[in-house]
Tab-separated table of C-alpha atoms in Angstrom:
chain	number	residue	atom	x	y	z
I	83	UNK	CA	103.579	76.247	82.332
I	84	UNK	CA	100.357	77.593	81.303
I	85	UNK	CA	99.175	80.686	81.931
I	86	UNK	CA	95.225	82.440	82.906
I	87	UNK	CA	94.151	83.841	79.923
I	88	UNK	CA	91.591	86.505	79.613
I	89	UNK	CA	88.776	83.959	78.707
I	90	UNK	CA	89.739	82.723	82.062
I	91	UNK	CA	89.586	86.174	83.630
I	92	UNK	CA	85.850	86.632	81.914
I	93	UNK	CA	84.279	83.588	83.001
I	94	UNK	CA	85.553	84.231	86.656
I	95	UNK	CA	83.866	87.490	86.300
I	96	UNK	CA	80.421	85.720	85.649
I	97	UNK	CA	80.888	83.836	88.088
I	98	UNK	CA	81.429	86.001	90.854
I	99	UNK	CA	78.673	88.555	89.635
I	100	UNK	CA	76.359	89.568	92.544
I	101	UNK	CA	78.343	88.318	95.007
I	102	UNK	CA	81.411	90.533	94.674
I	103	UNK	CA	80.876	94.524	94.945
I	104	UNK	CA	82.144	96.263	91.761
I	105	UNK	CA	84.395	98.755	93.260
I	106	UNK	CA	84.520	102.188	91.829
I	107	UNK	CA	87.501	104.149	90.200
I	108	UNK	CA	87.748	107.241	93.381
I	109	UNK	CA	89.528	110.360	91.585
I	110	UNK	CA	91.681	112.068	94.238
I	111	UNK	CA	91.891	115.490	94.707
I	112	UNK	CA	95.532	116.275	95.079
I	113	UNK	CA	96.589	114.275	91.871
I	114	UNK	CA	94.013	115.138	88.870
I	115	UNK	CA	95.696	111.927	87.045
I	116	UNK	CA	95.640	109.676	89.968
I	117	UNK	CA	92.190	107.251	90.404
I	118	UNK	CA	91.937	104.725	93.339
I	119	UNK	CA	90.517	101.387	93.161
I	120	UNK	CA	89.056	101.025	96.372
I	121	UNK	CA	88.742	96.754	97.150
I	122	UNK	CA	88.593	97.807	100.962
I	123	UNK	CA	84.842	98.148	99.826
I	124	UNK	CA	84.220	94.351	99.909
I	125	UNK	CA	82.068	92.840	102.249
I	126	UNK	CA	84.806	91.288	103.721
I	127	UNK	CA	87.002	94.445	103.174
I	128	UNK	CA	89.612	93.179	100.959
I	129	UNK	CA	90.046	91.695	96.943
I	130	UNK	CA	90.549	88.367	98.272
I	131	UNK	CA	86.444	87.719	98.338
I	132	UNK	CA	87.290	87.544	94.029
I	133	UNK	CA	89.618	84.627	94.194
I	134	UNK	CA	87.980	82.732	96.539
I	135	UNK	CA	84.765	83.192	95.520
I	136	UNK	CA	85.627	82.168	91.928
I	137	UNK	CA	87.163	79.145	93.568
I	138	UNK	CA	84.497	77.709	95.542
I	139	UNK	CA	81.919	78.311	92.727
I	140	UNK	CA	84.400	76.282	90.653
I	141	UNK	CA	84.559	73.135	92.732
I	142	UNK	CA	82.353	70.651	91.854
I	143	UNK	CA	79.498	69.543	94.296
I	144	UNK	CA	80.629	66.843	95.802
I	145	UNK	CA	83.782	67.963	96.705
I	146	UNK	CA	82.550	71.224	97.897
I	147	UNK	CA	80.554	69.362	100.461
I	148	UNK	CA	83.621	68.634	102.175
I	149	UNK	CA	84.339	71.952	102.677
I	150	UNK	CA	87.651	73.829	102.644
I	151	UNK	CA	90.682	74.825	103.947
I	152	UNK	CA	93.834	77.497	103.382
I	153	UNK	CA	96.699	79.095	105.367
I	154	UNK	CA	96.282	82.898	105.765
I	155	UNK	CA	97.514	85.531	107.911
I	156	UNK	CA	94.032	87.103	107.670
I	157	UNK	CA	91.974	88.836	104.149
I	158	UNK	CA	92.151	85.368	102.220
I	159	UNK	CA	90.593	83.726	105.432
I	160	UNK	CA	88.089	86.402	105.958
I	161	UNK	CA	87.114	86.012	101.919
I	162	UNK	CA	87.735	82.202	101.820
I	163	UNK	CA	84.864	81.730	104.950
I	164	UNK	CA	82.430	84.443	103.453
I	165	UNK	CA	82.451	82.657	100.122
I	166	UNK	CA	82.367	78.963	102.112
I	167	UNK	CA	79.415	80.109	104.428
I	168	UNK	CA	77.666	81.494	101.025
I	169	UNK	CA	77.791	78.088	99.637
I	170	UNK	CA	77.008	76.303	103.031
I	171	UNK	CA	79.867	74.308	103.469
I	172	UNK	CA	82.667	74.165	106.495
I	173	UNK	CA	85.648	76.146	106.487
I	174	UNK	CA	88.858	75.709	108.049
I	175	UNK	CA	91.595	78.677	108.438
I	176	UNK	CA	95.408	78.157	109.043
I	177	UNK	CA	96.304	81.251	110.451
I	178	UNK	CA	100.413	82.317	111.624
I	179	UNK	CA	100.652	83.263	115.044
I	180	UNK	CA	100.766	87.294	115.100
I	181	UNK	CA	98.178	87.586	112.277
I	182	UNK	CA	96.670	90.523	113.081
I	183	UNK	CA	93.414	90.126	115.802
I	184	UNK	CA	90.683	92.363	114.135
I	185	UNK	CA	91.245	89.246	111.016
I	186	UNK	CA	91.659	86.392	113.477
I	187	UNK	CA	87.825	87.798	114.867
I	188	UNK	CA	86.437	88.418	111.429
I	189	UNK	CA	87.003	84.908	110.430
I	190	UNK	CA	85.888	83.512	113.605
I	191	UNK	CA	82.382	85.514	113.367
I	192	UNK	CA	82.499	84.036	110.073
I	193	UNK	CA	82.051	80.802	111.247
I	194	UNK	CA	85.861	79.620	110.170
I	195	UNK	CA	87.359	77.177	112.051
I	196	UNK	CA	90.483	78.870	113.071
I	197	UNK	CA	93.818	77.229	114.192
I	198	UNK	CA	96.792	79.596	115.172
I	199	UNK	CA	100.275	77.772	114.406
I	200	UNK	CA	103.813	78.889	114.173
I	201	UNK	CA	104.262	81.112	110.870
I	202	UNK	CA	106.385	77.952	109.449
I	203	UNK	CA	104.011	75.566	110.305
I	204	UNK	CA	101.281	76.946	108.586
I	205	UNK	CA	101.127	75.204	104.930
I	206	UNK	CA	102.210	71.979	106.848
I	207	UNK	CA	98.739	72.063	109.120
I	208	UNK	CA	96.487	73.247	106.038
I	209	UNK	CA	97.692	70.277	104.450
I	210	UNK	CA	97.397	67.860	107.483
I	211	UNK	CA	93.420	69.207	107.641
I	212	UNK	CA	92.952	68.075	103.819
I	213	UNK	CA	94.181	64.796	105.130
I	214	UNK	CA	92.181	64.634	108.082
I	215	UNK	CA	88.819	65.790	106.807
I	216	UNK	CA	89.234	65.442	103.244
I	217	UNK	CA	88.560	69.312	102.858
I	218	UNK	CA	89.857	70.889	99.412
I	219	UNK	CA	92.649	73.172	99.564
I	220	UNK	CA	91.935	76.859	98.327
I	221	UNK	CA	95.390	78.396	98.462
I	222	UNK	CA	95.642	82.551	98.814
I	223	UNK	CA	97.206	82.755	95.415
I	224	UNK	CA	98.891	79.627	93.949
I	225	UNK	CA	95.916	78.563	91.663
I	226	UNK	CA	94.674	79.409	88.460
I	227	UNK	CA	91.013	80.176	89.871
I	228	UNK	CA	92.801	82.127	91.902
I	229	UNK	CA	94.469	84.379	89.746
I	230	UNK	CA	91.739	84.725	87.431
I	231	UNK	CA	89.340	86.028	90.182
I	232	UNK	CA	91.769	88.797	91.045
I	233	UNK	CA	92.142	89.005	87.443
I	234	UNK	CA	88.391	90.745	87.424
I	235	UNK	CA	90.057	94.325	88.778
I	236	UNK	CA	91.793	94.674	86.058
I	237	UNK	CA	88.858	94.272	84.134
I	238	UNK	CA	86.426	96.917	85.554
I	239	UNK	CA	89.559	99.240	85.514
I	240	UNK	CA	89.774	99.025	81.611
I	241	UNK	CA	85.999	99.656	81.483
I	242	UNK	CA	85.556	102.279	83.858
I	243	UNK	CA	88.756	103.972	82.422
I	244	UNK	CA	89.824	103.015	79.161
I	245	UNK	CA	92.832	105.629	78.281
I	246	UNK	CA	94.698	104.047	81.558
I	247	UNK	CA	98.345	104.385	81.005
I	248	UNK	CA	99.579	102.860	84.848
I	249	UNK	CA	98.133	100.647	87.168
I	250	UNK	CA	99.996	99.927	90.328
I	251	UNK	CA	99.025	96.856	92.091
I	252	UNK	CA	100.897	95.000	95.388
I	253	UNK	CA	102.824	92.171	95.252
I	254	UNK	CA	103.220	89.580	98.202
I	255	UNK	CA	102.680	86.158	96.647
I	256	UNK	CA	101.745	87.727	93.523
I	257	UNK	CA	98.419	86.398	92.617
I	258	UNK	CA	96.519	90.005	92.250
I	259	UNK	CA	99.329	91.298	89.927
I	260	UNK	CA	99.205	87.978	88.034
I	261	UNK	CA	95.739	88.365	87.031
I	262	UNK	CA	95.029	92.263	86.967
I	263	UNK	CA	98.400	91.982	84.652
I	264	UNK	CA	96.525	89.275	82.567
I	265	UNK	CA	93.598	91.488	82.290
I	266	UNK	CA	95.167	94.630	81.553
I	267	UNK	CA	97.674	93.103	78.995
I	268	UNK	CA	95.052	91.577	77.245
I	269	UNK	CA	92.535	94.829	76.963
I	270	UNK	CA	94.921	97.440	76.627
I	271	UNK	CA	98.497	96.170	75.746
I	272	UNK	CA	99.746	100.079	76.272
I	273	UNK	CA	99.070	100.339	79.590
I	274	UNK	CA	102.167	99.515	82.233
I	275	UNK	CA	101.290	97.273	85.218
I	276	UNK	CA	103.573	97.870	87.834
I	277	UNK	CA	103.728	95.764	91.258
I	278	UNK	CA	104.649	97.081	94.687
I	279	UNK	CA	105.910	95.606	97.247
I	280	UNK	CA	107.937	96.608	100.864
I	281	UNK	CA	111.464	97.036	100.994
I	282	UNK	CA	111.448	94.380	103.867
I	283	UNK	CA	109.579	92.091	101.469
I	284	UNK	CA	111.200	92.683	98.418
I	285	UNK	CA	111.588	88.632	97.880
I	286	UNK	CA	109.469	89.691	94.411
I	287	UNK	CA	112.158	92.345	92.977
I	288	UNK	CA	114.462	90.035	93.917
I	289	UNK	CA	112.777	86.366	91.962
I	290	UNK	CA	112.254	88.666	88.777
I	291	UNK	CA	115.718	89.479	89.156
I	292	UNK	CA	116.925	86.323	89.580
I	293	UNK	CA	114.585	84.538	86.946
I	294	UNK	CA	113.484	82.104	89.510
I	295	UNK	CA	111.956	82.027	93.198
I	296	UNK	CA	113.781	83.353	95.652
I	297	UNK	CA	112.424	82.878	99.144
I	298	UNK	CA	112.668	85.164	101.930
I	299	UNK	CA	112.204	83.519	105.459
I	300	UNK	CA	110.077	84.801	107.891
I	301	UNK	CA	112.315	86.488	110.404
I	302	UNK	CA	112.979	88.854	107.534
I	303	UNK	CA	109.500	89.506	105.842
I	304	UNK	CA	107.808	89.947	109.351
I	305	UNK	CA	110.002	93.113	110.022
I	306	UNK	CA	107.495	94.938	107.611
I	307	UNK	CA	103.603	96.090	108.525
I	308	UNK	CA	102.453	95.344	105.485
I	309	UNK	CA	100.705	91.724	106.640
I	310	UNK	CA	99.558	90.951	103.593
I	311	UNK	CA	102.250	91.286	101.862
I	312	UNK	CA	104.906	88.936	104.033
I	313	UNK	CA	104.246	85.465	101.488
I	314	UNK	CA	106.994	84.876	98.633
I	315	UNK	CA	106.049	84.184	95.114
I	316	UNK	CA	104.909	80.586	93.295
I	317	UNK	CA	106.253	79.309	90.074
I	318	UNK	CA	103.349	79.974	89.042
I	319	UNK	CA	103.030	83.493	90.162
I	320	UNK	CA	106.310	84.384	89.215
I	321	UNK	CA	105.832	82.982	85.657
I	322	UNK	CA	102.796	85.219	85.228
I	323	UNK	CA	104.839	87.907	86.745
I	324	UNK	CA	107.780	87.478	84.342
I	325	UNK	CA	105.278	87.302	80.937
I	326	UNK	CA	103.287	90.113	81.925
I	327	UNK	CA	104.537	92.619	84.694
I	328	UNK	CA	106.095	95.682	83.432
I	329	UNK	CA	108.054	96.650	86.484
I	330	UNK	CA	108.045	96.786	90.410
I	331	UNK	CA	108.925	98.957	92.951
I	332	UNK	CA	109.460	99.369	96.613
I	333	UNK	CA	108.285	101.254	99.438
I	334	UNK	CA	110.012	102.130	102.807
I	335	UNK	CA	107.629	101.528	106.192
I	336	UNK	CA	107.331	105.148	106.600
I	337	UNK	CA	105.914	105.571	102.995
I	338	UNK	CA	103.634	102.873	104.197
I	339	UNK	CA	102.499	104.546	107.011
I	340	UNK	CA	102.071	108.130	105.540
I	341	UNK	CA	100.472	106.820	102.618
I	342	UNK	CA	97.704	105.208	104.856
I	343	UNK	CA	97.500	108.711	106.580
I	344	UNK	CA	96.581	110.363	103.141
I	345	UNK	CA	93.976	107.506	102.222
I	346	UNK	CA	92.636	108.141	105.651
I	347	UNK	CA	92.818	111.853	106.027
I	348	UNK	CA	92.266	112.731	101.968
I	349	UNK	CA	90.172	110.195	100.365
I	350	UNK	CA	88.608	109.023	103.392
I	351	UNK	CA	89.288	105.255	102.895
I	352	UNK	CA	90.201	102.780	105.541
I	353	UNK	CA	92.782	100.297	104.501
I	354	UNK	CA	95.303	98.699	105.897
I	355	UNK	CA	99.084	98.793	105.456
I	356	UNK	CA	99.184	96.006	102.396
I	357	UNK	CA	96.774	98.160	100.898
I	358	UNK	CA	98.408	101.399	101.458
I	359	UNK	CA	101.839	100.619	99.246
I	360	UNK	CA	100.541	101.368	95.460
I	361	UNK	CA	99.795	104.736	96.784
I	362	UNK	CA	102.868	104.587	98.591
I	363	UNK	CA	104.758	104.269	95.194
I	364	UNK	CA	102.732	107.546	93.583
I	365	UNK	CA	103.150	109.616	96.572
I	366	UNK	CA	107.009	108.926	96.827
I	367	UNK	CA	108.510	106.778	93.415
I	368	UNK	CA	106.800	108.799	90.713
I	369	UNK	CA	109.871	109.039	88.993
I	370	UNK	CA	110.435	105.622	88.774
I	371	UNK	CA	106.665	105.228	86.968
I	372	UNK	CA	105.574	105.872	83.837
I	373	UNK	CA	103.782	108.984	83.248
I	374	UNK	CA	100.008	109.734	82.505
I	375	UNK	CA	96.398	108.143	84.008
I	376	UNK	CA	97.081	106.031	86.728
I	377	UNK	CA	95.589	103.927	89.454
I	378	UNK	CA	96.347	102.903	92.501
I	379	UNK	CA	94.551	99.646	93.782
I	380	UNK	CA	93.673	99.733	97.773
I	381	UNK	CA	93.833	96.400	97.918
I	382	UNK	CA	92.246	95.862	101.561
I	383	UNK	CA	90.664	97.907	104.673
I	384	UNK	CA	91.076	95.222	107.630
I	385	UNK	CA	93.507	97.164	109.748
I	386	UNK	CA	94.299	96.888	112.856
I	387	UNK	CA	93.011	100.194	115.390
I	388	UNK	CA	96.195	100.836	116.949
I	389	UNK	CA	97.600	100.910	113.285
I	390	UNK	CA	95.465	103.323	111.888
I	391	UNK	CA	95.682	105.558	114.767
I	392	UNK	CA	99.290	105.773	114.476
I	393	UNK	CA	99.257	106.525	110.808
I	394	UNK	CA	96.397	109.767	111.375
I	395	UNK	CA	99.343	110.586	114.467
């Protein structure tokens, strides 16, 4: 299988320049070797506007005209109909019933065409709209273009801090670590790129383990609040994964929760639960890191109120 390759990486970041914020590197205060990587800061309020925007810019024109289509519980939606309503064409979301509302909105007011389904129904429907309107599929993280637009964090990471010795990124399908790993591996082979993920999603741990996919249903990865983080690994992700991860760890739902307290209370970033669980790692696994410079990437801000009000609580 072949891999994204840093060339890849590069050219996706050229061609999401201008439309993608380049988040900062945040110091924190109460860890003088901890920096956070704040993608919360995206227009759409999560790192998914990198992938998807690399995408669409990557189709050609006359399929782009036809517009798109994915399956999303929520950021890659969001990102998918920012980037589809840049280029002017239609967009169609596949979203699992219990996604959480504040996303369901966002990609409405987008102008997304949004269809609610049973969570096991949902690649089955983004695939019966491809038929049906001849739309292109732009999957959250199964795709090269993919990958290699995520791929751009790890990027500005190695040039806003070169001497990086950890970066701890989430893991649900595995797409983000695939390419920041790609990134990072290539710039600075020393540094360690470890993924998180929830105990109550741990299908990742468990496929690296394994050496192959392993696929947790959904009665089992819904038990965690970590949204984002609920979808099982590709091949291809896991191939990526298994070249160039160093590691992965896993958070309880009350790390979760109290590490989304400190980004709120302490560094004064919203994010949501998926985006709380590198920090989550720091704050309660340091001794199963590496030691020295790391960061932490907040990988999205789209939470839901009641969430965020239990986590300050």
């Amino acid at each position: 299988m072949e891999l994204v390759s840093i060339a890849d990486v590069r050219a996706a970041a050229e061609d999401i320049a201008g439309a993608v914020v380049r988040t900062p590197l945040l110091p924190t205060l109460w860890d003088d070797e901890l920096w956070l990587k704040p993608e919360s800061l995206q227009p759409v309020g999560s790192f998914k506007l990198r992938g998807a925007t690399h995408a669409v810019a990557r189709l050609d024109p006359a399929a782009r005209s036809r517009g798109v289509v994915t399956h999303s519980s929520g950021n890659h939606g969001q990102a998918l109909a920012y980037a589809a309503r840049a280029f002017g064409v239609p967009c169609t979301v596949v979203v699992p019933e219990g996604a959480p509302q504040v996303k369901v909105a966002r990609m409405r007011a987008l102008g997304a065409d949004v269809r609610l389904v049973p969570p096991a129904r949902r690649f089955a429907e983004a695939e019966q709209v491809v038929v049906d309107t001849g739309a292109v599929l732009v999957p959250p993280f199964d795709h090269p273009w993919i990958i290699a637009g995520q791929g751009t964090i790890g990027l500005e990471i190695i040039a806003d801090l070169p001497d990086v010795d950890v970066v701890l990124v989430p893991v649900g399908g595995g797409g983000l670590a695939s390419g920041v790993a790609t990134a990072v591996r290539a710039l600075r082979p020393s540094t360690a790129v470890v993924g998180v993920e929830p105990l109550l999603a741990a299908d990742a741990r468990e496929s690296l383990a394994a050496g192959e996919v392993v696929v947790w249903d959904v009665e089992r990865t819904y038990r965690t609040c970590a949204d984002g983080l609920r979808t099982n690994l590709s091949e291809l992700t896991l191939a990526h994964l298994r070249d160039r991860l160093d590691g992965i760890v896993t958070v309880t739902e009350d790390e979760i929760v109290a590490a989304l307290g400190r980004l709120l209370g302490e560094a004064r970033l919203v994010a949501e639960p998926s985006g709380a669980v590198a920090l989550a790692a720091r704050l309660f696994h340091r001794d199963e890191l590496p030691p020295g410079r790391t960061v932490a990437v907040v990988t999205g801000g789209n939470a839901d109120p009641h969430v965020l009000a239990a986590a300050l609580r």
